[in-house]
Amino acid sequence: MGKRKNRNTEAYYQNPTRQKWIGWIVGGAKVILWTLVYTLIVSLPQLYVMYGSLLDNTWITILGIVSIIYMFVVSYWFYRRYQKKHPENVISLTWDDVLKDLGIFAAVLVFKLAMSYLMSGIYGEETTVNDEAIFGLLAGNTNILLALNLGLTVITMAPVMEEIIFRAMISKGMFKDKNFTVAIILSSIFFSSMHLSGNIISFIIYAGIGAGCFMAYWRKKNINDAILIHFLNNLPGAIMLIFGLY
C-alpha cells in the first residue's frame, strides 16, 4: 500500500499540466514576495530623502554616505544572488547587444513621447503622478546629498531589482522562458502597477516601458539587456534630480 501510494503521489506531481500550474503559483508568489521586500528595501533611502532636511549637516552627511553605500551593496547583492542561481540569464553584453538595446530604447522613447502628448491633450497632465511623487520627495530641498541619494536610487536599485523581479522572475520563474505572450502581459502589468498612475494613459506608459524591457530580455534571455534599457530610461530623471533641473 505504501509503495502504491508513493507511486500515485509521484504520478500526481509529475503530471505536466499540474506541474505547470504549480510553477505559475509558486513563481507568482515569489514575485509578490520579492516585490514587497523590494518596496521595503527601497523605502530606506527614500525616508532619508524625505526627512533628511530635519537633521543637522553632520547627520545629513553621515547618513547620506551610509545610504549611498547601502543602495550599491544591496543592488550588487541582489544581482549576484540571481547570477549564481541563473548564470545562463546573466551574460555580458557585446557591442552588438548594446546597439540592439539602443534600438529598443529609441522605440520606447518614441512610445513615451506619443503617449505623453496624448495624455496632455486628454487629461491636461504633462507628467505622470509617479514622476511628480519622486520629484516631490525633495520638496525643494537643494542639499546635494539628499538629491544624490534620490537620483542614485532610480539608476541603481530600480533597474537591477525591478528587472530581476518583473522580467526574470516572471519569464524564467513562472514560465521557464517559454510563454512570451502571457509573460510579457503579466510582466508589463506588474511593472506598471508598481508605479503611480493618475489615469489609464499613464498606466499604459509604464506598461509600455515594461514591455520594452521585457523584449530586450527575451531577445537572448539576458537580464543585462533589460537592466540597460531601464537604466537609460531612468538616467535623464536621475540627472535632473541630482542637479536640480526640475
Coordinates of N, CA and C in Angstrom, one line a residue:
M1 N 0.8 -1.2 0.0 CA 0.0 0.0 0.0 C 0.9 1.3 0.0
G2 N 2.0 1.2 0.8 CA 2.8 2.4 0.9 C 3.5 2.7 -0.5
K3 N 4.0 1.6 -1.2 CA 4.6 1.8 -2.5 C 3.6 2.4 -3.5
R4 N 2.4 1.8 -3.4 CA 1.4 2.2 -4.4 C 1.0 3.7 -4.1
K5 N 1.0 4.1 -2.9 CA 0.6 5.5 -2.5 C 1.7 6.4 -3.0
N6 N 3.0 6.0 -2.9 CA 4.1 6.8 -3.3 C 4.1 7.0 -4.8
R7 N 3.7 5.8 -5.5 CA 3.7 5.9 -7.0 C 2.6 6.9 -7.4
N8 N 1.4 6.8 -6.7 CA 0.3 7.7 -7.1 C 0.7 9.1 -6.8
T9 N 1.4 9.4 -5.7 CA 1.8 10.7 -5.4 C 2.8 11.3 -6.4
E10 N 3.7 10.4 -6.8 CA 4.7 10.8 -7.8 C 4.0 11.2 -9.2
A11 N 3.0 10.3 -9.5 CA 2.3 10.5 -10.8 C 1.5 11.8 -10.7
Y12 N 0.9 12.0 -9.5 CA 0.1 13.3 -9.3 C 1.0 14.5 -9.6
Y13 N 2.2 14.6 -9.0 CA 3.0 15.8 -9.2 C 3.8 15.8 -10.5
Q14 N 3.9 14.7 -11.2 CA 4.6 14.6 -12.4 C 3.7 14.9 -13.6
N15 N 2.4 15.1 -13.4 CA 1.5 15.5 -14.4 C 1.9 16.8 -15.0
P16 N 2.2 16.9 -16.3 CA 2.7 18.2 -16.9 C 1.8 19.4 -16.7
T17 N 0.5 19.2 -16.8 CA -0.4 20.3 -16.5 C -0.4 20.8 -15.1
R18 N -0.3 19.8 -14.2 CA -0.2 20.1 -12.8 C 1.1 20.8 -12.4
Q19 N 2.2 20.3 -13.0 CA 3.5 21.0 -12.8 C 3.5 22.4 -13.3
K20 N 2.8 22.6 -14.4 CA 2.8 24.0 -15.0 C 2.0 24.9 -14.0
W21 N 0.9 24.5 -13.5 CA 0.1 25.3 -12.6 C 0.9 25.5 -11.3
I22 N 1.5 24.5 -10.8 CA 2.3 24.7 -9.6 C 3.4 25.7 -9.8
G23 N 4.1 25.6 -11.0 CA 5.1 26.6 -11.3 C 4.6 28.0 -11.4
W24 N 3.4 28.2 -11.9 CA 2.8 29.5 -12.0 C 2.5 30.0 -10.6
I25 N 1.9 29.2 -9.8 CA 1.5 29.6 -8.5 C 2.7 30.0 -7.6
V26 N 3.7 29.1 -7.6 CA 4.9 29.3 -6.8 C 5.7 30.5 -7.3
G27 N 5.8 30.5 -8.6 CA 6.6 31.7 -9.2 C 5.9 33.0 -9.0
G28 N 4.6 33.0 -9.1 CA 3.8 34.2 -8.8 C 3.9 34.7 -7.4
A29 N 3.9 33.7 -6.4 CA 4.1 34.0 -5.0 C 5.4 34.6 -4.7
K30 N 6.5 34.1 -5.4 CA 7.8 34.7 -5.3 C 7.9 36.1 -5.8
V31 N 7.2 36.4 -6.9 CA 7.2 37.7 -7.5 C 6.6 38.7 -6.5
I32 N 5.4 38.3 -5.9 CA 4.7 39.2 -5.0 C 5.6 39.4 -3.7
L33 N 6.2 38.3 -3.2 CA 7.0 38.4 -2.0 C 8.2 39.3 -2.2
W34 N 8.9 39.1 -3.3 CA 10.1 40.0 -3.6 C 9.7 41.4 -3.9
T35 N 8.5 41.6 -4.5 CA 8.0 43.0 -4.7 C 7.8 43.7 -3.3
L36 N 7.3 43.0 -2.4 CA 7.1 43.6 -1.0 C 8.5 43.8 -0.4
V37 N 9.4 42.9 -0.5 CA 10.7 43.1 0.0 C 11.4 44.3 -0.6
Y38 N 11.3 44.3 -1.9 CA 11.9 45.5 -2.7 C 11.4 46.8 -2.2
T39 N 10.0 46.8 -2.0 CA 9.4 48.1 -1.5 C 10.0 48.5 -0.2
L40 N 10.2 47.6 0.7 CA 10.8 47.9 2.0 C 12.2 48.3 1.9
I41 N 13.0 47.6 1.0 CA 14.4 48.0 0.8 C 14.6 49.4 0.2
V42 N 13.8 49.7 -0.8 CA 14.0 51.0 -1.4 C 13.4 52.1 -0.6
S43 N 12.6 51.8 0.4 CA 12.0 52.9 1.2 C 13.0 53.5 2.1
L44 N 14.1 52.8 2.5 CA 15.1 53.4 3.4 C 15.8 54.6 2.8
P45 N 16.3 54.6 1.6 CA 16.9 55.8 1.1 C 15.8 56.9 0.9
Q46 N 14.6 56.5 0.5 CA 13.5 57.5 0.4 C 13.2 58.2 1.7
L47 N 13.2 57.4 2.8 CA 12.9 58.0 4.1 C 14.0 59.0 4.4
Y48 N 15.3 58.7 4.1 CA 16.4 59.6 4.3 C 16.1 60.9 3.5
V49 N 15.7 60.8 2.3 CA 15.5 62.0 1.5 C 14.3 62.8 2.0
M50 N 13.3 62.1 2.5 CA 12.1 62.8 2.9 C 12.4 63.6 4.2
Y51 N 13.1 63.0 5.1 CA 13.3 63.6 6.5 C 14.7 64.1 6.7
G52 N 15.6 64.0 5.8 CA 17.0 64.4 5.9 C 17.1 65.9 6.3
S53 N 16.2 66.7 5.7 CA 16.3 68.1 5.9 C 16.1 68.5 7.4
L54 N 15.5 67.6 8.2 CA 15.3 67.8 9.6 C 16.5 67.6 10.4
L55 N 17.6 67.0 9.8 CA 18.8 66.7 10.5 C 19.8 67.8 10.4
D56 N 20.8 67.9 11.3 CA 21.9 68.8 11.1 C 22.8 68.3 10.0
N57 N 23.7 69.2 9.6 CA 24.6 68.9 8.5 C 25.5 67.6 8.7
T58 N 25.9 67.4 10.0 CA 26.7 66.3 10.3 C 26.0 65.0 10.0
W59 N 24.8 64.9 10.5 CA 24.0 63.7 10.3 C 23.5 63.5 8.9
I60 N 23.2 64.6 8.2 CA 22.9 64.5 6.8 C 24.0 63.9 6.0
T61 N 25.3 64.3 6.3 CA 26.4 63.8 5.6 C 26.7 62.3 6.0
I62 N 26.6 62.0 7.3 CA 26.9 60.6 7.7 C 25.8 59.6 7.1
L63 N 24.6 59.9 7.3 CA 23.5 59.1 6.8 C 23.4 59.1 5.3
G64 N 23.8 60.2 4.7 CA 23.8 60.2 3.2 C 24.8 59.3 2.6
I65 N 26.0 59.2 3.2 CA 27.1 58.4 2.7 C 26.7 56.9 3.0
V66 N 26.1 56.6 4.2 CA 25.7 55.3 4.5 C 24.6 54.8 3.6
S67 N 23.7 55.7 3.2 CA 22.6 55.4 2.3 C 23.1 55.0 0.9
I68 N 24.1 55.8 0.4 CA 24.6 55.5 -0.9 C 25.3 54.2 -0.9
I69 N 26.1 53.9 0.1 CA 26.8 52.6 0.2 C 25.8 51.5 0.3
Y70 N 24.7 51.7 1.1 CA 23.7 50.7 1.2 C 23.0 50.3 -0.1
M71 N 22.7 51.3 -0.9 CA 22.0 51.0 -2.2 C 22.9 50.3 -3.2
F72 N 24.2 50.6 -3.2 CA 25.1 49.9 -4.1 C 25.3 48.5 -3.6
V73 N 25.5 48.3 -2.3 CA 25.7 46.9 -1.7 C 24.5 46.1 -2.0
V74 N 23.3 46.6 -1.7 CA 22.0 45.8 -1.9 C 21.8 45.5 -3.4
S75 N 22.1 46.4 -4.3 CA 21.9 46.2 -5.7 C 22.9 45.1 -6.2
Y76 N 24.1 45.2 -5.7 CA 25.1 44.2 -6.1 C 24.8 42.8 -5.5
W77 N 24.3 42.8 -4.3 CA 24.0 41.5 -3.7 C 22.8 40.8 -4.4
F78 N 21.8 41.6 -4.7 CA 20.6 41.1 -5.4 C 21.0 40.5 -6.8
Y79 N 21.9 41.3 -7.5 CA 22.3 40.9 -8.8 C 23.1 39.6 -8.8
R80 N 24.1 39.6 -7.9 CA 25.0 38.4 -7.7 C 24.2 37.2 -7.3
R81 N 23.2 37.4 -6.4 CA 22.3 36.3 -6.0 C 21.6 35.7 -7.2
Y82 N 21.0 36.5 -8.0 CA 20.4 35.9 -9.2 C 21.4 35.3 -10.2
Q83 N 22.5 35.9 -10.3 CA 23.5 35.4 -11.2 C 24.0 34.0 -10.8
K84 N 24.2 33.8 -9.6 CA 24.6 32.5 -9.1 C 23.5 31.4 -9.3
K85 N 22.3 31.8 -9.2 CA 21.2 30.9 -9.4 C 20.9 30.6 -10.9
H86 N 21.1 31.6 -11.7 CA 20.7 31.5 -13.1 C 21.8 32.2 -14.0
P87 N 23.0 31.6 -14.0 CA 24.1 32.2 -14.8 C 23.8 32.3 -16.3
E88 N 23.0 31.4 -16.8 CA 22.6 31.4 -18.2 C 21.8 32.6 -18.6
N89 N 21.2 33.3 -17.6 CA 20.4 34.5 -17.9 C 21.1 35.8 -17.5
V90 N 22.4 35.7 -17.1 CA 23.2 36.9 -16.8 C 24.5 36.9 -17.6
I91 N 24.4 37.4 -18.8 CA 25.5 37.3 -19.8 C 26.1 38.7 -20.1
S92 N 27.4 38.8 -20.2 CA 28.0 40.1 -20.5 C 27.5 40.6 -21.9
L93 N 27.3 41.9 -22.0 CA 26.7 42.5 -23.2 C 27.9 42.7 -24.2
T94 N 27.6 42.4 -25.5 CA 28.6 42.7 -26.5 C 28.1 44.1 -27.1
W95 N 29.0 44.7 -28.0 CA 28.6 45.9 -28.6 C 27.4 45.7 -29.5
D96 N 27.2 44.6 -30.1 CA 26.0 44.3 -30.9 C 24.8 44.3 -30.0
D97 N 24.9 43.7 -28.8 CA 23.8 43.7 -27.9 C 23.4 45.2 -27.5
V98 N 24.4 46.0 -27.2 CA 24.2 47.4 -26.8 C 23.5 48.1 -27.9
L99 N 23.9 48.0 -29.2 CA 23.3 48.6 -30.3 C 21.8 48.2 -30.5
K100 N 21.6 46.9 -30.3 CA 20.2 46.5 -30.4 C 19.3 47.0 -29.3
D101 N 19.9 47.1 -28.1 CA 19.2 47.6 -26.9 C 18.9 49.1 -27.1
L102 N 19.9 49.8 -27.7 CA 19.6 51.2 -28.0 C 18.5 51.4 -29.0
G103 N 18.3 50.5 -29.9 CA 17.2 50.5 -30.9 C 15.9 50.3 -30.2
I104 N 15.9 49.4 -29.2 CA 14.7 49.1 -28.4 C 14.4 50.4 -27.6
F105 N 15.4 50.9 -27.0 CA 15.2 52.1 -26.1 C 14.7 53.3 -27.0
A106 N 15.2 53.4 -28.2 CA 14.6 54.5 -29.1 C 13.1 54.3 -29.3
A107 N 12.7 53.1 -29.5 CA 11.3 52.8 -29.7 C 10.5 53.1 -28.5
V108 N 11.1 52.8 -27.3 CA 10.4 53.1 -26.0 C 10.2 54.6 -25.9
L109 N 11.3 55.4 -26.3 CA 11.2 56.9 -26.2 C 10.1 57.4 -27.1
V110 N 10.0 56.9 -28.3 CA 9.0 57.4 -29.2 C 7.6 57.1 -28.7
F111 N 7.5 55.9 -28.1 CA 6.2 55.5 -27.5 C 5.8 56.4 -26.3
K112 N 6.8 56.7 -25.5 CA 6.6 57.6 -24.3 C 6.2 59.0 -24.8
L113 N 6.9 59.5 -25.8 CA 6.6 60.8 -26.2 C 5.1 60.9 -26.8
A114 N 4.8 59.9 -27.6 CA 3.5 59.9 -28.2 C 2.4 59.8 -27.2
M115 N 2.6 58.9 -26.2 CA 1.6 58.7 -25.1 C 1.5 59.9 -24.2
S116 N 2.6 60.6 -24.0 CA 2.7 61.8 -23.1 C 1.9 62.9 -23.8
Y117 N 2.1 63.0 -25.1 CA 1.3 64.0 -25.9 C -0.2 63.8 -25.8
L118 N -0.5 62.5 -25.9 CA -1.9 62.1 -25.8 C -2.5 62.4 -24.4
M119 N -1.7 62.1 -23.4 CA -2.1 62.3 -22.0 C -2.3 63.8 -21.8
S120 N -1.4 64.6 -22.3 CA -1.5 66.1 -22.2 C -2.8 66.6 -22.8
G121 N -3.1 66.1 -24.0 CA -4.3 66.5 -24.8 C -5.6 66.1 -24.1
I122 N -5.6 64.9 -23.5 CA -6.9 64.4 -23.0 C -7.1 64.8 -21.5
Y123 N -6.0 64.7 -20.7 CA -6.1 65.0 -19.3 C -5.4 66.3 -18.8
G124 N -4.7 66.9 -19.7 CA -4.0 68.2 -19.4 C -2.9 68.0 -18.4
E125 N -2.3 66.8 -18.4 CA -1.2 66.4 -17.5 C 0.1 66.2 -18.2
E126 N 1.1 67.0 -17.9 CA 2.4 66.9 -18.6 C 3.3 65.7 -18.1
T127 N 3.1 65.4 -16.8 CA 4.0 64.3 -16.2 C 3.1 63.3 -15.5
T128 N 3.6 62.2 -15.2 CA 2.8 61.1 -14.5 C 2.8 61.4 -13.0
V129 N 1.9 60.9 -12.3 CA 1.8 61.0 -10.8 C 3.1 60.5 -10.2
N130 N 3.6 59.4 -10.8 CA 4.8 58.7 -10.2 C 6.0 59.7 -10.3
D131 N 6.2 60.3 -11.4 CA 7.3 61.3 -11.5 C 7.1 62.5 -10.6
E132 N 5.9 63.0 -10.5 CA 5.6 64.1 -9.6 C 6.0 63.7 -8.1
A133 N 5.6 62.4 -7.8 CA 5.8 62.0 -6.4 C 7.3 61.9 -6.1
I134 N 8.1 61.4 -7.1 CA 9.6 61.2 -6.9 C 10.2 62.6 -6.8
F135 N 9.9 63.5 -7.7 CA 10.5 64.9 -7.6 C 10.0 65.6 -6.3
G136 N 8.8 65.3 -5.9 CA 8.2 65.9 -4.7 C 8.9 65.4 -3.4
L137 N 9.6 64.3 -3.4 CA 10.3 63.8 -2.2 C 11.3 64.9 -1.7
L138 N 11.9 65.6 -2.7 CA 12.9 66.6 -2.3 C 12.3 67.8 -1.7
A139 N 11.0 68.1 -2.1 CA 10.3 69.2 -1.6 C 11.1 70.5 -1.7
G140 N 11.8 70.7 -2.8 CA 12.5 72.0 -2.9 C 13.8 72.0 -2.2
N141 N 14.2 70.9 -1.5 CA 15.5 70.9 -0.8 C 16.6 70.8 -1.8
T142 N 17.6 71.6 -1.6 CA 18.8 71.7 -2.5 C 20.0 71.0 -2.0
N143 N 19.9 70.3 -0.9 CA 21.1 69.6 -0.3 C 21.6 68.6 -1.3
I144 N 22.8 68.6 -1.7 CA 23.3 67.7 -2.7 C 23.3 66.2 -2.3
L145 N 23.5 65.9 -1.1 CA 23.5 64.5 -0.7 C 22.1 64.0 -0.7
L146 N 21.1 64.8 -0.4 CA 19.7 64.3 -0.5 C 19.3 64.0 -2.0
A147 N 19.7 65.0 -2.8 CA 19.4 64.8 -4.2 C 20.2 63.7 -4.8
L148 N 21.4 63.5 -4.4 CA 22.3 62.4 -4.9 C 21.7 61.1 -4.5
N149 N 21.2 61.0 -3.3 CA 20.6 59.7 -2.9 C 19.4 59.3 -3.7
L150 N 18.5 60.3 -3.9 CA 17.3 60.0 -4.7 C 17.7 59.7 -6.1
G151 N 18.6 60.5 -6.7 CA 19.0 60.2 -8.1 C 19.6 58.9 -8.3
L152 N 20.5 58.5 -7.4 CA 21.2 57.2 -7.5 C 20.2 56.0 -7.3
T153 N 19.2 56.2 -6.5 CA 18.2 55.2 -6.2 C 17.6 54.7 -7.6
V154 N 17.2 55.7 -8.4 CA 16.5 55.3 -9.6 C 17.4 54.8 -10.7
I155 N 18.7 54.8 -10.6 CA 19.6 54.2 -11.6 C 20.5 53.1 -11.0
T156 N 20.2 52.7 -9.8 CA 20.9 51.6 -9.2 C 19.9 50.5 -8.8
M157 N 19.2 50.7 -7.7 CA 18.3 49.7 -7.1 C 17.1 49.5 -8.1
A158 N 16.6 50.5 -8.7 CA 15.4 50.3 -9.5 C 15.7 49.5 -10.8
P159 N 16.7 49.8 -11.6 CA 16.9 49.0 -12.8 C 17.3 47.5 -12.4
V160 N 18.1 47.3 -11.4 CA 18.6 46.0 -11.1 C 17.5 45.1 -10.5
M161 N 16.9 45.6 -9.4 CA 16.0 44.8 -8.7 C 14.6 44.7 -9.4
E162 N 14.2 45.8 -10.0 CA 12.9 45.7 -10.7 C 13.0 44.8 -11.9
E163 N 14.1 44.8 -12.6 CA 14.2 44.0 -13.8 C 14.3 42.5 -13.4
I164 N 15.0 42.2 -12.4 CA 15.1 40.8 -11.9 C 13.8 40.3 -11.5
I165 N 13.0 41.1 -10.7 CA 11.7 40.7 -10.2 C 10.7 40.6 -11.3
F166 N 10.5 41.7 -12.1 CA 9.4 41.8 -13.0 C 9.7 41.2 -14.4
R167 N 10.9 41.0 -14.7 CA 11.2 40.4 -16.0 C 11.7 38.9 -15.8
A168 N 12.8 38.8 -15.1 CA 13.4 37.4 -15.0 C 12.6 36.5 -14.1
M169 N 12.1 37.0 -13.0 CA 11.3 36.1 -12.1 C 10.0 35.7 -12.7
I170 N 9.4 36.6 -13.6 CA 8.2 36.2 -14.2 C 8.4 35.3 -15.4
S171 N 9.3 35.7 -16.3 CA 9.6 34.9 -17.5 C 10.2 33.6 -17.2
K172 N 11.3 33.6 -16.4 CA 12.0 32.4 -16.1 C 11.4 31.6 -14.9
G173 N 11.0 32.3 -13.9 CA 10.5 31.7 -12.7 C 9.1 31.1 -12.9
M174 N 8.2 31.8 -13.6 CA 6.9 31.3 -13.8 C 6.7 30.5 -15.1
F175 N 7.3 30.9 -16.1 CA 7.0 30.3 -17.5 C 8.2 29.6 -18.1
K176 N 9.3 29.5 -17.4 CA 10.5 28.8 -17.9 C 11.0 29.4 -19.2
D177 N 10.8 30.7 -19.4 CA 11.2 31.4 -20.6 C 10.5 30.8 -21.9
K178 N 9.3 30.4 -21.8 CA 8.6 29.7 -22.9 C 7.4 30.4 -23.4
N179 N 6.7 31.1 -22.6 CA 5.4 31.7 -23.0 C 5.5 33.2 -23.1
F180 N 5.9 33.6 -24.3 CA 6.2 35.1 -24.5 C 4.9 35.9 -24.2
T181 N 3.8 35.6 -24.9 CA 2.6 36.5 -24.8 C 2.1 36.7 -23.4
V182 N 1.9 35.6 -22.7 CA 1.4 35.7 -21.3 C 2.4 36.4 -20.4
A183 N 3.7 36.0 -20.6 CA 4.8 36.6 -19.7 C 4.9 38.1 -19.9
I184 N 4.9 38.6 -21.1 CA 5.1 40.0 -21.4 C 3.9 40.8 -20.9
I185 N 2.7 40.2 -21.0 CA 1.5 40.9 -20.4 C 1.6 41.0 -18.9
L186 N 1.8 39.9 -18.3 CA 1.9 39.9 -16.8 C 3.1 40.8 -16.3
S187 N 4.2 40.7 -17.0 CA 5.4 41.5 -16.6 C 5.1 43.0 -16.7
S188 N 4.4 43.4 -17.8 CA 4.1 44.8 -18.0 C 3.1 45.3 -17.0
I189 N 2.1 44.5 -16.7 CA 1.0 44.9 -15.7 C 1.6 45.0 -14.3
F190 N 2.4 44.0 -13.9 CA 3.1 44.1 -12.6 C 3.9 45.3 -12.5
F191 N 4.7 45.5 -13.5 CA 5.6 46.7 -13.5 C 4.9 48.0 -13.4
S192 N 3.9 48.2 -14.2 CA 3.1 49.4 -14.2 C 2.4 49.6 -12.9
S193 N 1.9 48.5 -12.3 CA 1.2 48.6 -11.0 C 2.1 49.1 -9.9
M194 N 3.4 48.9 -10.1 CA 4.3 49.4 -9.1 C 4.6 50.9 -9.2
H195 N 4.1 51.5 -10.2 CA 4.3 53.0 -10.4 C 2.9 53.7 -10.4
L196 N 2.9 54.8 -9.7 CA 1.7 55.6 -9.5 C 1.2 56.1 -10.8
S197 N -0.1 55.9 -11.1 CA -0.7 56.4 -12.3 C -2.0 57.1 -12.0
G198 N -2.1 58.3 -12.6 CA -3.3 59.1 -12.3 C -4.4 58.9 -13.3
N199 N -4.1 58.2 -14.4 CA -5.1 57.9 -15.5 C -4.6 56.7 -16.3
I200 N -5.5 56.2 -17.1 CA -5.2 55.0 -17.9 C -4.0 55.1 -18.8
I201 N -3.8 56.3 -19.4 CA -2.7 56.5 -20.3 C -1.4 56.4 -19.6
S202 N -1.3 57.0 -18.4 CA -0.1 56.9 -17.5 C 0.2 55.4 -17.3
F203 N -0.9 54.7 -17.0 CA -0.7 53.2 -16.7 C -0.1 52.5 -18.0
I204 N -0.6 52.9 -19.1 CA -0.2 52.3 -20.4 C 1.3 52.7 -20.7
I205 N 1.7 53.9 -20.3 CA 3.1 54.4 -20.5 C 4.0 53.5 -19.8
Y206 N 3.7 53.2 -18.5 CA 4.6 52.4 -17.7 C 4.6 50.9 -18.2
A207 N 3.4 50.5 -18.6 CA 3.3 49.1 -19.1 C 4.1 49.0 -20.4
G208 N 4.1 50.1 -21.2 CA 4.9 50.1 -22.5 C 6.4 50.0 -22.2
I209 N 6.8 50.8 -21.2 CA 8.2 50.7 -20.8 C 8.6 49.3 -20.3
G210 N 7.7 48.7 -19.5 CA 7.9 47.3 -19.1 C 8.0 46.4 -20.2
A211 N 7.2 46.6 -21.2 CA 7.2 45.7 -22.4 C 8.5 45.8 -23.2
G212 N 9.0 47.1 -23.3 CA 10.2 47.3 -23.9 C 11.4 46.6 -23.2
C213 N 11.4 46.7 -21.9 CA 12.4 46.0 -21.1 C 12.3 44.5 -21.3
F214 N 11.1 44.0 -21.3 CA 10.8 42.5 -21.5 C 11.3 42.0 -22.8
M215 N 11.1 42.8 -23.9 CA 11.5 42.4 -25.2 C 13.1 42.4 -25.3
A216 N 13.7 43.3 -24.6 CA 15.1 43.3 -24.6 C 15.7 42.1 -23.9
Y217 N 15.0 41.7 -22.7 CA 15.4 40.5 -22.0 C 15.1 39.2 -22.9
W218 N 14.0 39.2 -23.6 CA 13.6 38.0 -24.3 C 14.5 37.7 -25.5
R219 N 15.1 38.7 -26.0 CA 15.9 38.5 -27.2 C 17.0 37.5 -27.0
K220 N 17.7 37.5 -25.9 CA 18.7 36.5 -25.6 C 18.5 35.9 -24.2
K221 N 17.4 36.2 -23.6 CA 17.1 35.7 -22.2 C 18.2 36.2 -21.3
N222 N 18.6 37.4 -21.5 CA 19.7 38.0 -20.7 C 19.2 39.2 -20.0
I223 N 19.2 39.2 -18.6 CA 18.7 40.2 -17.8 C 19.5 41.5 -17.9
N224 N 20.7 41.4 -18.4 CA 21.5 42.7 -18.5 C 21.0 43.6 -19.6
D225 N 20.3 43.0 -20.6 CA 19.7 43.8 -21.7 C 18.6 44.6 -21.1
A226 N 17.8 44.0 -20.3 CA 16.6 44.7 -19.6 C 17.1 45.8 -18.7
I227 N 18.2 45.5 -17.9 CA 18.7 46.4 -16.9 C 19.2 47.7 -17.7
L228 N 19.9 47.5 -18.8 CA 20.4 48.6 -19.6 C 19.3 49.5 -20.1
I229 N 18.2 48.9 -20.6 CA 17.1 49.7 -21.0 C 16.5 50.5 -19.9
H230 N 16.3 49.9 -18.8 CA 15.7 50.5 -17.6 C 16.6 51.6 -17.1
F231 N 17.9 51.4 -17.1 CA 18.9 52.4 -16.6 C 18.8 53.6 -17.6
L232 N 18.8 53.4 -18.9 CA 18.8 54.5 -19.8 C 17.5 55.3 -19.7
N233 N 16.4 54.6 -19.4 CA 15.1 55.3 -19.2 C 15.1 56.2 -18.0
N234 N 15.7 55.7 -16.9 CA 15.7 56.5 -15.7 C 16.8 57.5 -15.6
L235 N 17.8 57.4 -16.5 CA 19.0 58.3 -16.4 C 18.7 59.8 -16.5
P236 N 17.9 60.2 -17.5 CA 17.6 61.7 -17.5 C 16.9 62.2 -16.2
G237 N 16.0 61.4 -15.7 CA 15.4 61.8 -14.4 C 16.4 61.9 -13.3
A238 N 17.3 61.0 -13.2 CA 18.3 61.0 -12.2 C 19.2 62.2 -12.3
I239 N 19.6 62.6 -13.5 CA 20.4 63.8 -13.7 C 19.6 65.0 -13.3
M240 N 18.3 65.1 -13.6 CA 17.5 66.2 -13.2 C 17.4 66.3 -11.7
L241 N 17.3 65.2 -11.0 CA 17.2 65.2 -9.6 C 18.5 65.6 -8.9
I242 N 19.6 65.1 -9.4 CA 20.9 65.3 -8.8 C 21.3 66.8 -9.0
F243 N 21.0 67.4 -10.1 CA 21.4 68.7 -10.4 C 20.3 69.8 -10.3
G244 N 19.2 69.3 -9.8 CA 18.1 70.3 -9.5 C 17.5 70.9 -10.8
L245 N 17.4 70.1 -11.8 CA 16.9 70.6 -13.1 C 15.4 70.3 -13.3
Y246 N 14.6 70.5 -12.2 CA 13.2 70.2 -12.3 C 12.3 71.3 -11.8

